[in-house]
Coordinates of C-alpha atoms and ligand atoms in Angstrom, one line a residue:
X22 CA 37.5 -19.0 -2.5
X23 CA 35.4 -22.0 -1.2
X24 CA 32.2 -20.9 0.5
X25 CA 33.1 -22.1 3.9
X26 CA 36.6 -20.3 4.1
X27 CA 34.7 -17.3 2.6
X28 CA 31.8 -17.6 6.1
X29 CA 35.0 -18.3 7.8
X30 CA 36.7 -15.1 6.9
X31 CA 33.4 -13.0 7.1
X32 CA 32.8 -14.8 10.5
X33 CA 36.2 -13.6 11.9
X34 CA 35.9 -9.8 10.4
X35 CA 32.2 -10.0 12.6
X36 CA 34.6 -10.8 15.8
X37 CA 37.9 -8.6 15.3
X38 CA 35.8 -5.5 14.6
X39 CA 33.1 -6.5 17.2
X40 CA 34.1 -3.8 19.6
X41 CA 34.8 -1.0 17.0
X42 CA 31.1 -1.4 15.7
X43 CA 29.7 -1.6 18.8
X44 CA 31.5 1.6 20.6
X45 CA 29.3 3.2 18.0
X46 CA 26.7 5.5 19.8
X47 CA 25.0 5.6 16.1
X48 CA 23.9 2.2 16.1
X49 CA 20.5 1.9 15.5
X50 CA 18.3 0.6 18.3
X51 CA 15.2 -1.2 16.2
X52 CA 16.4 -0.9 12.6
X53 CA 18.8 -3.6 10.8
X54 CA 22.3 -3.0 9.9
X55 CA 25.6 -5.1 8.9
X56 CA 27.1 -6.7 12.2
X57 CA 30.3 -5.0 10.0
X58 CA 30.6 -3.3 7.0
X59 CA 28.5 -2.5 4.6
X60 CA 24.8 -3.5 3.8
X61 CA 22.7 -2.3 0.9
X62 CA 19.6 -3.9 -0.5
X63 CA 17.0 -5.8 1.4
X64 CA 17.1 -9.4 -0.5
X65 CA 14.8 -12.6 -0.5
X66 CA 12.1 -10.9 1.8
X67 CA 9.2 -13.4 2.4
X68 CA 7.2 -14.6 5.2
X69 CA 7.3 -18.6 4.7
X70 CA 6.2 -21.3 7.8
X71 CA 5.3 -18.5 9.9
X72 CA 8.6 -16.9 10.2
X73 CA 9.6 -13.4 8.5
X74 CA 12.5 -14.0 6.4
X75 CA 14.9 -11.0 5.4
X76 CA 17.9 -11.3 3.4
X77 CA 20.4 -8.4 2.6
X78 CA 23.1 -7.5 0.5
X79 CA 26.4 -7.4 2.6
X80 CA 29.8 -6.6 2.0
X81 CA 31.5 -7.6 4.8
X82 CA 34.9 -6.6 4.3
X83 CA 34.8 -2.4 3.9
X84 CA 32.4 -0.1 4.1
X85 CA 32.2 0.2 0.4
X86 CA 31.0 -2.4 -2.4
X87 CA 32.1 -5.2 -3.8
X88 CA 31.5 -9.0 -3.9
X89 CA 28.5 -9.3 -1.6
X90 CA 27.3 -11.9 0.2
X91 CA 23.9 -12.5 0.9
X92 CA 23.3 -11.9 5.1
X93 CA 20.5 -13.3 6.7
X94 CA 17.8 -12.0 9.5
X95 CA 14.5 -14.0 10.6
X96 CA 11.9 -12.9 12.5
X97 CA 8.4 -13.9 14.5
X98 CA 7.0 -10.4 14.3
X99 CA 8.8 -7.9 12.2
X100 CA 10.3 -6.4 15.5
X101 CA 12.3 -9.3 17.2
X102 CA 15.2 -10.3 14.4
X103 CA 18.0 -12.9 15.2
X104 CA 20.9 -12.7 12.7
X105 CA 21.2 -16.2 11.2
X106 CA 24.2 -17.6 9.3
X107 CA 25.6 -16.3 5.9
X108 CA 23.5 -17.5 4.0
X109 CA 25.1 -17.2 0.4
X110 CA 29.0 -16.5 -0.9
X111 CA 30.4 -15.3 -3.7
X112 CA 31.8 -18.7 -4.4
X113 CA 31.5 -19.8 -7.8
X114 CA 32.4 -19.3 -10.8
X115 CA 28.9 -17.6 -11.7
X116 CA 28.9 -15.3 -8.6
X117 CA 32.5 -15.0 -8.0
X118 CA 32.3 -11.2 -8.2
X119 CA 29.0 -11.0 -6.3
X120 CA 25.8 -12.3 -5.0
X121 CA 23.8 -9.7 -6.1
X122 CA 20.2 -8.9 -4.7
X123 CA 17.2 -11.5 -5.7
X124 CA 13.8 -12.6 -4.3
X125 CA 12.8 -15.6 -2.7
X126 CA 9.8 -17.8 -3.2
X127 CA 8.6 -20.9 -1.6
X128 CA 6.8 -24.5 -2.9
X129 CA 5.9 -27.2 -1.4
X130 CA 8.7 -27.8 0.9
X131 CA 11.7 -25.7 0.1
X132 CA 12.6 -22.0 0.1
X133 CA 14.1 -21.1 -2.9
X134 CA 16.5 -17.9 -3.6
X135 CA 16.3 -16.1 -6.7
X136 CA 20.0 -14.1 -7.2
X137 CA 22.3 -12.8 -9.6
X138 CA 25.6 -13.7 -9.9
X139 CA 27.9 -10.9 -11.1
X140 CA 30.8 -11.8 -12.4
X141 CA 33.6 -9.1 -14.2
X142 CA 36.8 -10.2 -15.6
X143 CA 40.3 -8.8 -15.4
X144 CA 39.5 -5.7 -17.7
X145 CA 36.3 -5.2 -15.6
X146 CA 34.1 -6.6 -17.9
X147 CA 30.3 -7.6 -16.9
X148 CA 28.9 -11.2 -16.8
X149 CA 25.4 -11.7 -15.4
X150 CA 23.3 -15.6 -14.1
X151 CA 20.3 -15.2 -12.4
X152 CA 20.7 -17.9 -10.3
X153 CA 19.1 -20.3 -8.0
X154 CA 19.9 -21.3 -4.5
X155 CA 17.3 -23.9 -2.4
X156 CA 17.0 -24.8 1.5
X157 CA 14.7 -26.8 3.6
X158 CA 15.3 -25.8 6.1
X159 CA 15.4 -22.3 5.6
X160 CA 18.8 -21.5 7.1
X161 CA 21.1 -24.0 4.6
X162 CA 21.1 -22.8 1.1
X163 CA 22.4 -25.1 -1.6
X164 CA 23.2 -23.5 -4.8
X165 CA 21.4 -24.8 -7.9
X166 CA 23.7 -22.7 -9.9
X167 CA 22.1 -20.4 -13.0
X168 CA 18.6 -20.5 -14.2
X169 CA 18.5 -17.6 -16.5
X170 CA 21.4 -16.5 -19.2
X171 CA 21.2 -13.0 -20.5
X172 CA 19.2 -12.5 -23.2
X173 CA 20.2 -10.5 -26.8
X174 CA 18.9 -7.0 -26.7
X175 CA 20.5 -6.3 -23.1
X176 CA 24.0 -5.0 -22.1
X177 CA 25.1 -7.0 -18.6
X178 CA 23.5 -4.4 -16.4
X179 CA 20.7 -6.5 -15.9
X180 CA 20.0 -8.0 -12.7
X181 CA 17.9 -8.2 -9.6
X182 CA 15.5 -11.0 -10.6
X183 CA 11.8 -10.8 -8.4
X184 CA 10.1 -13.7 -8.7
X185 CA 6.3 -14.5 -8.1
X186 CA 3.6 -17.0 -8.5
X187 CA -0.1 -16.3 -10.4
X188 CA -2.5 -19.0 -12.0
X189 CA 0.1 -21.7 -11.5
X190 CA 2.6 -19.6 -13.6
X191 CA 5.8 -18.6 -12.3
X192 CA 6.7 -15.0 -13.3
X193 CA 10.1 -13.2 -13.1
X194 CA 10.8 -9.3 -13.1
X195 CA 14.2 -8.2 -14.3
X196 CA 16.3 -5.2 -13.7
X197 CA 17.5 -4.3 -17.7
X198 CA 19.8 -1.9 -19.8
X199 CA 18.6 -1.9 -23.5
X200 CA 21.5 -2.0 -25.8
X201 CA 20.5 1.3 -26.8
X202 CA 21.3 2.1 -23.2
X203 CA 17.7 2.7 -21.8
X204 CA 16.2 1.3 -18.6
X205 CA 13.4 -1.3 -19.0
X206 CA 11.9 -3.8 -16.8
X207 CA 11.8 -7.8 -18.3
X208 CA 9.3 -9.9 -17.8
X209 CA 9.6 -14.0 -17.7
X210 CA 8.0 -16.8 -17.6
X211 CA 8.4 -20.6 -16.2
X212 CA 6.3 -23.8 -15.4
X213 CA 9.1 -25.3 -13.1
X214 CA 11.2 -22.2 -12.2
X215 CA 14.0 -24.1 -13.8
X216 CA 13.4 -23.0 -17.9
X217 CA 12.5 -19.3 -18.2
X218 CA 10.9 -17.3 -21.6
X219 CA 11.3 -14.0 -22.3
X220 CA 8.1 -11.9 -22.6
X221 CA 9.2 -9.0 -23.3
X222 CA 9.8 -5.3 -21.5
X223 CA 6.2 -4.6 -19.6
X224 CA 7.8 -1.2 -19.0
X225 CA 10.8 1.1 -19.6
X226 CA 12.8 4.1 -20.6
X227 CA 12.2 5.8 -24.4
X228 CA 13.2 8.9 -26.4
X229 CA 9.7 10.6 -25.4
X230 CA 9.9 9.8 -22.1
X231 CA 13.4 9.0 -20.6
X232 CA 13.4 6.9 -17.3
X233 CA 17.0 6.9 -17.1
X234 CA 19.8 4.4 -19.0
X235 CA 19.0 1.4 -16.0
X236 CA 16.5 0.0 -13.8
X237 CA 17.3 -1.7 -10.6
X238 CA 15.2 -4.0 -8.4
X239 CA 12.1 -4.0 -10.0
X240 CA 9.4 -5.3 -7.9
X241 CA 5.8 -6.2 -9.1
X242 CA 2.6 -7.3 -7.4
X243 CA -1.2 -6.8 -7.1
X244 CA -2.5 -4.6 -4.9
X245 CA -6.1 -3.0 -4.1
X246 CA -7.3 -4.3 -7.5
X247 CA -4.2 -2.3 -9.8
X248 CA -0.6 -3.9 -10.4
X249 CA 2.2 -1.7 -9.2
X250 CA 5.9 -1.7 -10.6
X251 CA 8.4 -0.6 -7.9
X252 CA 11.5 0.3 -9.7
X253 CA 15.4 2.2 -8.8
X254 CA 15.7 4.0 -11.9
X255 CA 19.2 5.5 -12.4
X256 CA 19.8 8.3 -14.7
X257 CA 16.9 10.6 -14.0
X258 CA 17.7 14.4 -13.6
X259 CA 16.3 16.5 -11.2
X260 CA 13.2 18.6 -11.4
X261 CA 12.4 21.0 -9.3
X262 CA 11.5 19.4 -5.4
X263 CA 11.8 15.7 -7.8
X264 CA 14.2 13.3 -8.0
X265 CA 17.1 15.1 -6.2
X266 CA 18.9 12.2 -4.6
X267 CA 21.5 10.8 -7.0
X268 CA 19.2 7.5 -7.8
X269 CA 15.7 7.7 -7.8
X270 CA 13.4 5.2 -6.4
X271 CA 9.3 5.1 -7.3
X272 CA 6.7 3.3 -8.8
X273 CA 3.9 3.0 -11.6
X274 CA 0.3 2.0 -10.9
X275 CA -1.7 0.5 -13.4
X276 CA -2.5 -3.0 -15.3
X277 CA -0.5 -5.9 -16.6
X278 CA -1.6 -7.4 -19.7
X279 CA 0.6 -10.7 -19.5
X280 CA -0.4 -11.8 -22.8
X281 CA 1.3 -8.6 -24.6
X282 CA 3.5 -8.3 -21.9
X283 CA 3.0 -4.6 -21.2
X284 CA 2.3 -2.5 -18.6
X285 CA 0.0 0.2 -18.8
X286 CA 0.2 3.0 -16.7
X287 CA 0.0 6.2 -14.8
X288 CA 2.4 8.7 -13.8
X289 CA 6.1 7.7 -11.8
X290 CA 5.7 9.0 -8.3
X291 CA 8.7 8.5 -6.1
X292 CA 7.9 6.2 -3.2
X293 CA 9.6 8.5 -0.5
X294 CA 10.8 11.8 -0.5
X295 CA 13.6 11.8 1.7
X296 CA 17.1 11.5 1.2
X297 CA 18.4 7.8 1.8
X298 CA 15.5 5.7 0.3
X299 CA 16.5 2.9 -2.0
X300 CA 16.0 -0.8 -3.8
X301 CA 13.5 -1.9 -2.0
X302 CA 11.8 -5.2 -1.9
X303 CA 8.3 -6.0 -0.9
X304 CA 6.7 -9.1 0.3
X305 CA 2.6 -10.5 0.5
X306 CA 2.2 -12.1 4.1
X307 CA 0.7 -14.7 5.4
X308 CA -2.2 -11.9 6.8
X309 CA -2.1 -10.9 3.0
X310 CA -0.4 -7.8 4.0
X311 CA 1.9 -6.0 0.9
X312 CA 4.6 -5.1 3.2
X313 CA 7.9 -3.3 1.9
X314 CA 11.2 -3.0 3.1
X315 CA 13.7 -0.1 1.6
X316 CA 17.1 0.1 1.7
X317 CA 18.0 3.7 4.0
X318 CA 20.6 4.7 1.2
X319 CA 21.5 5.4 -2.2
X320 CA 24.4 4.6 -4.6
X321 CA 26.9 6.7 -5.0
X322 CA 25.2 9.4 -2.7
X323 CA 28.3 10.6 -0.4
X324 CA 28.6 7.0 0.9
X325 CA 32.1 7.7 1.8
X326 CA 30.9 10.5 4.5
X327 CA 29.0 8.9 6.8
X328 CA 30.3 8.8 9.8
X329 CA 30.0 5.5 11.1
X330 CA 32.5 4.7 8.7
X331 CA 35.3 5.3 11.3
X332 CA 33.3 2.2 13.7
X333 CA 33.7 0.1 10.5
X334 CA 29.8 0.0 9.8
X335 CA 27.4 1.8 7.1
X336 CA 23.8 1.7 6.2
X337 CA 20.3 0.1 7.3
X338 CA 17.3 -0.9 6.4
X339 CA 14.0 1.2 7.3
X340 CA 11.3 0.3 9.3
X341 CA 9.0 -2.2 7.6
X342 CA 5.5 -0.6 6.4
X343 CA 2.4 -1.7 5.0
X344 CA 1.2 -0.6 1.6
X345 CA -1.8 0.2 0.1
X346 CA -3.2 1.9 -3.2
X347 CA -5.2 5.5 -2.2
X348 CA -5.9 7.9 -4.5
X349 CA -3.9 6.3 -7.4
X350 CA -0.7 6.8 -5.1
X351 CA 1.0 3.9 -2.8
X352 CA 0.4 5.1 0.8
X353 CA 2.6 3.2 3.4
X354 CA 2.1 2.7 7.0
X355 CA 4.6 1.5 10.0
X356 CA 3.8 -2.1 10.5
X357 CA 0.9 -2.8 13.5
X358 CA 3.6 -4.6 15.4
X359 CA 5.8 -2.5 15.9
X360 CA 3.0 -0.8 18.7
X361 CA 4.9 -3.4 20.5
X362 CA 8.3 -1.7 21.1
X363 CA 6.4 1.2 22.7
X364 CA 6.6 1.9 26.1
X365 CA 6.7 5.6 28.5
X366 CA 3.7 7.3 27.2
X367 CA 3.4 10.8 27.5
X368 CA 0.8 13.2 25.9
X369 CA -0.4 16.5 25.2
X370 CA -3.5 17.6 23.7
X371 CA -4.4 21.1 22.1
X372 CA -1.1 22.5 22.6
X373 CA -1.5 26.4 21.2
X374 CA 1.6 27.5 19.8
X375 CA 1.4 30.8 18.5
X376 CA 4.8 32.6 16.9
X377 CA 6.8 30.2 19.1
X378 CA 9.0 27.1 19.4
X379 CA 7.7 24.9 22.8
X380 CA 9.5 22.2 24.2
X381 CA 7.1 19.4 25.9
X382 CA 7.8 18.0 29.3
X383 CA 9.0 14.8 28.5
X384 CA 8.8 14.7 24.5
X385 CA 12.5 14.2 24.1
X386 CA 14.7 11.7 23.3
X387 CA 16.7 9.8 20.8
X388 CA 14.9 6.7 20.3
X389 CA 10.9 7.5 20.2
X390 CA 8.0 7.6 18.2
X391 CA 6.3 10.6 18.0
X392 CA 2.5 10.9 16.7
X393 CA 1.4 14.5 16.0
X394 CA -2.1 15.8 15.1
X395 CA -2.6 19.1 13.4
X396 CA -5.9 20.6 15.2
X397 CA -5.9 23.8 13.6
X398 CA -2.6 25.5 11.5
X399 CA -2.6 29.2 10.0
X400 CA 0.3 29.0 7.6
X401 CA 3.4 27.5 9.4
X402 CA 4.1 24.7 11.4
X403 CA 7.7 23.5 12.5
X404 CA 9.6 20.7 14.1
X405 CA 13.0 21.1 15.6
X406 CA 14.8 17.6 16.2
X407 CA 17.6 17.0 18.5
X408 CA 19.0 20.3 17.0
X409 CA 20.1 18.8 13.4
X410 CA 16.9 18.0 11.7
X411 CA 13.8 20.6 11.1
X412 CA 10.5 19.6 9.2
X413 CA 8.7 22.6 8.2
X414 CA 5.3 22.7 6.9
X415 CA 4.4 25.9 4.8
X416 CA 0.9 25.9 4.7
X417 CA 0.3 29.2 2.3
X418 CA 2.8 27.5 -0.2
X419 CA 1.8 23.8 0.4
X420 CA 4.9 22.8 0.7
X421 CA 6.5 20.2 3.4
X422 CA 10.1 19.9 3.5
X423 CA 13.0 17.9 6.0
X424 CA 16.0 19.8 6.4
X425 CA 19.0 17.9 7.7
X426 CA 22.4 18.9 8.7
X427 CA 24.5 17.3 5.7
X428 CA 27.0 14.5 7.0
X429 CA 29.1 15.6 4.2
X430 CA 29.6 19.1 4.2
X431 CA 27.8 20.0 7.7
X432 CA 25.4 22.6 5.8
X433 CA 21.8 22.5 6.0
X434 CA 20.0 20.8 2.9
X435 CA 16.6 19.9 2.5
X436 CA 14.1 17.6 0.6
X437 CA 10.5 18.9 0.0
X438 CA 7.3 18.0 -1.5
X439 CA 3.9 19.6 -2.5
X440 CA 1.0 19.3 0.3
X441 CA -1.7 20.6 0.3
X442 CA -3.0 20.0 4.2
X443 CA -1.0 18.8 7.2
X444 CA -3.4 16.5 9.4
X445 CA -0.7 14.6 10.9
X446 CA 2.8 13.3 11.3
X447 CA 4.1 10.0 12.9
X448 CA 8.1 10.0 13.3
X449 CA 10.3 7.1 14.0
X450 CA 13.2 8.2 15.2
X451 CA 16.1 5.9 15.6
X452 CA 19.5 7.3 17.3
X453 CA 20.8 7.7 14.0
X454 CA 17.3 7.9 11.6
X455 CA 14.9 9.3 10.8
X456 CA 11.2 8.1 9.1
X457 CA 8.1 10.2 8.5
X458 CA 5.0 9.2 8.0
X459 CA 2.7 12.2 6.7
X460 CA -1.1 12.2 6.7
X461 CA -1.2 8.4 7.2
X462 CA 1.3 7.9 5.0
X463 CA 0.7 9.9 2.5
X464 CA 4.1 10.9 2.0
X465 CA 7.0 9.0 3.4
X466 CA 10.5 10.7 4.4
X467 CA 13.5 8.8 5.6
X468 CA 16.9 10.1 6.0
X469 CA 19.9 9.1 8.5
X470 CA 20.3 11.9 10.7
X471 CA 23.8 12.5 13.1
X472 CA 22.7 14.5 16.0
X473 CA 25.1 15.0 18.9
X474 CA 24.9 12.4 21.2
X475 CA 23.1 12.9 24.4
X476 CA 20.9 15.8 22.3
X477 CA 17.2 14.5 23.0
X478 CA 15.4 17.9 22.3
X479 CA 12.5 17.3 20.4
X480 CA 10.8 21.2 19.6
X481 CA 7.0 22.2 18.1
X482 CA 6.7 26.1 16.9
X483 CA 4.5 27.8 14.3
X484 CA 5.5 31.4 13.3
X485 CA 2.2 32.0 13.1
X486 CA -0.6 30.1 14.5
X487 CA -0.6 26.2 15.3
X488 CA -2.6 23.5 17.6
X489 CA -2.1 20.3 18.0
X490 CA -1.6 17.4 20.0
X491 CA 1.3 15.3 20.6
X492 CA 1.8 11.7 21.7
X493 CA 5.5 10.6 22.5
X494 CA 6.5 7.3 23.1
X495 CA 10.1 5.7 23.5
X496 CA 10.8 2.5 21.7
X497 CA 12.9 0.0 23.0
Ligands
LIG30 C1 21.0 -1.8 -6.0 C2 22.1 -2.7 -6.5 C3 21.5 -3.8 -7.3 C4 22.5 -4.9 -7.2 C5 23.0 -4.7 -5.8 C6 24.5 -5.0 -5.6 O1 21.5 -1.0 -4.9 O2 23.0 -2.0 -7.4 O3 21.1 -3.5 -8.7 O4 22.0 -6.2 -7.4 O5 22.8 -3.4 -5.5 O6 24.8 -4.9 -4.3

């Protein structure tokens, strides 16, 4: 279909289901979601003539995948967003099947879009095009058409191109399957942006060390002096409190040799430990902030259960948060702005609780932030939110852990990590979300959370000895 009738179309599925999606006491009051249907990765993110520029991968007809279109959101601040037009279709012959997710990067006087086209035949075979789409104006994109064919040595899973600028050298990162069926991240190169070479893999899955059979949305930048590879690595079993959602999502810290084209580096830490935390996509702004953006969901994890579904919508994106190297680990924090959506104040200091769960005058609610500081703590401390989600914090054990109700089954299940002190805890909560900021952001936990509406208890107990202080504000 032509790219008009496809807007068209997408256009009128926004307006007949307007009502349905909106009747949803689940939408999210400060997070982004589809106007319909389904969204998944953050795309394109970049801050370019001032303005914060977020893309996403949108299928606008169901609440499952399928050929997505690129949707568009712009923003001043990181808090105020206006949804803009569509701002690629699956159109063409080289994207007919999908505009999968891509970066963007701006010269001189253009913003250009850096996307793959997925394309399967009638048997369900894969083609992929990394592909390039240009605007000046920043709302108009004009497709260029590919840039990139695949390469020998790679199956069509390949994908997800992020691309970046250093010493007048254009790079691009890669999303690959090996042949042999391994994950690896490929590295190019280009004077023009136009004509790309093949480096090589700087990092990926082997028989010593297997990182799962594909890599999704690689992401790669300099920060604090080390080069970090964000990566969605798929095919990596649980161990233990690691890696239990379906796909994983995490990182590797260390350095870049772009001569060899290698990476060398440290351990793979997951970059958040909760249980919808995916592909995301970060972005160096014009304050030379490292901000990222994650998509709150994973493949394949019980998609089909979440109960928006029956208002036509699913997913969101998290907060967006400001990284930084500590320790040889990322640590991410809420953006500054975002201060600005608080308003309501109500606070508590040295609150003794002592084999007890307290409610606070006034810290409830279903839309808040929530900034807790651990005075003193002998062996337990617990949250109870709006009587479906529980974080507990067991001190002799060092061990942290969010428990949800499950929106597919209704039981309790539960994500943990190791910790070994509790200083603090800022919480976003959203009407249907849920992001944790430990320690400064030492760990990060983000999970979609369906409370009953109209539940706004927020509880604090130890079941031995806690005191702390507690700051609630609502959001708007
Ligand atoms: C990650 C991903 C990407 C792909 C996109 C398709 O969630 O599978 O690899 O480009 O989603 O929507």
């Amino acid at each position: 279909m032509k790219h008009n009738e496809l807007v068209q179309k997408a256009n009128e599925e926004v307006q007949k289901q307007h009502n349905t999606v909106m009747s949803d006491d689940y939408r999210l009051h400060y997070h982004l979601m589809p106007p319909v249907g389904l969204i998944n990765d953050p795309n394109g993110f970049i801050q370019w003539k001032g303005t914060y520029h977020l893309f996403y991968q949108w299928m606008p007809f169901k609440t499952g995948h399928g050929a997505k279109f690129w949707g568009h959101y712009t923003s001043p601040d990181l808090v105020n967003w206006t949804h803009e037009q569509i701002a690629l279709t699956p159109s063409d012959w080289y994207d007919k099947n999908g505009c999968y997710s891509g970066s963007a990067i701006s010269t001189k006087d253009e913003l250009m879009l850096f996307y793959t086209g997925n394309v399967k035949d009638a048997e369900g075979n894969r083609e992929t095009y990394q592909c390039l789409a240009t605007s000046k104006d920043g709302l108009n994109f004009e497709k260029k058409g590919p840039v990139l064919e695949l390469p020998e040595g790679y199956t069509a899973h390949f994908r997800d191109p992020k691309v970046w600028k250093k010493d007048d050298v254009y790079y691009m990162i890669i999303g690959a399957q090996s042949v042999d069926i391994k994950g690896h991240a490929a590295l190019f190169q280009s004077s023009d942006l136009l004509n790309w070479e093949l480096l090589g893999n700087i990092a990926g899955s082997t028989d010593e060390n297997n990182m799962g059979y594909m890599w999704e949305c690689p992401d790669l930048f300099e920060l604090d002096g080390q080069d970090v590879l964000l990566f969605s690595p798929q095919g990596i079993d649980a161990q233990g409190m690691l890696y239990n959602n379906v796909y994983q999502c995490g990182y590797y810290i260390g350095k870049l040799d772009y001569e060899s084209a290698k990476l060398s580096h440290g351990e793979f830490y997951e970059l958040d430990r909760g249980f919808e935390f995916y592909a995301p996509q970060t972005t160096l702004d014009e304050n030379g902030r490292r901000i990222v953006v994650g998509w709150m969901g994973v493949p394949d994890q019980n998609e089909d259960k979440h109960p928006t579904i029956a208002h036509k919508w699913i997913h969101c994106l998290t907060i967006p948060r400001v990284l930084h190297v500590r320790d040889g680990k990322l640590i991410q924090t809420p953006v500054v702005e975002l201060e600005q959506m608080r308003g309501n104040e109500v606070s508590f200091g040295n609150v003794a609780l002592v084999n007890e769960l307290k409610e606070l005058e006034g810290v409830s609610g279903e839309v808040l932030e929530l900034k807790v500081e651990v005075e003193k703590l002998s062996g337990h401390f617990e949250m109870l939110i709006r009587d479906h989600a529980r974080i507990v914090y067991n001190q002799t054990e060092g061990i942290f852990t969010l428990e949800r109700h499950s929106f597919a089954d209704g039981k309790t299940e539960s994500r943990s990590c190791k910790l070994n002190e509790l200083h603090s805890l800022r919480i976003y909560l959203d009407t249907s979300s849920i992001e944790i900021f430990v320690n400064d952001g030492e760990e990060v936990f983000t999970a979609r959370i369906y409370p009953y509406k109209n539940c706004r208890k927020i509880a604090f107990g130890s079941k031995n000895e806690a005191v702390v202080s507690v700051t609630k504000w609502d959001l708007r």
